[in-house]
Amino acid sequence: MHLFETEEGDKWVCIHCRVEEEEMIEAKGWQWIFDRYDQTLRCALCGHGDYDIED
């Protein structure tokens, strides 16, 4: 998960949305803060985690 500083506050973005929404992220001027590998975090754009956990 990537943490970005945005005009609306900090937002977590999953690895998939980071690639798909790269143009929007750059256009809005979101600043990357750091990455965290935590399966409990959810993306602010799609609502999913980085990876699906299979039971």
PDB file of C-alpha atoms in Angstrom, residues 5-6 11 13 16 19 25 27 29-31 34-35 37 41-42 46-47 49 53:
ATOM      1  CA  GLU A   5      -0.453  13.226   1.000  1.00  0.00           C
ATOM      2  CA  THR A   6      -3.441  14.822  -0.750  1.00  0.00           C
ATOM      3  CA  LYS A  11      -4.812   8.431   1.551  1.00  0.00           C
ATOM      4  CA  VAL A  13      -3.650   3.633  -2.484  1.00  0.00           C
ATOM      5  CA  HIS A  16      -3.180  -1.747  -8.640  1.00  0.00           C
ATOM      6  CA  VAL A  19      -0.676   2.058 -11.725  1.00  0.00           C
ATOM      7  CA  ILE A  25      -2.405  11.150  -8.990  1.00  0.00           C
ATOM      8  CA  ALA A  27      -2.385  15.738 -12.118  1.00  0.00           C
ATOM      9  CA  GLY A  29      -0.187  16.678  -7.219  1.00  0.00           C
ATOM     10  CA  TRP A  30      -0.447  13.894  -4.643  1.00  0.00           C
ATOM     11  CA  GLN A  31       2.871  13.421  -2.853  1.00  0.00           C
ATOM     12  CA  PHE A  34       5.951   5.863   2.139  1.00  0.00           C
ATOM     13  CA  ASP A  35       4.860   2.258   1.541  1.00  0.00           C
ATOM     14  CA  TYR A  37       2.936  -3.902   3.560  1.00  0.00           C
ATOM     15  CA  LEU A  41      -5.164  -1.490   4.972  1.00  0.00           C
ATOM     16  CA  ARG A  42      -7.774  -0.593   2.352  1.00  0.00           C
ATOM     17  CA  CYS A  46     -11.210   0.984  -4.769  1.00  0.00           C
ATOM     18  CA  GLY A  47     -11.708  -0.156  -1.160  1.00  0.00           C
ATOM     19  CA  GLY A  49      -6.266  -4.355  -0.104  1.00  0.00           C
ATOM     20  CA  ILE A  53      -6.082 -13.439   1.323  1.00  0.00           C
TER      21      ILE A  53
END
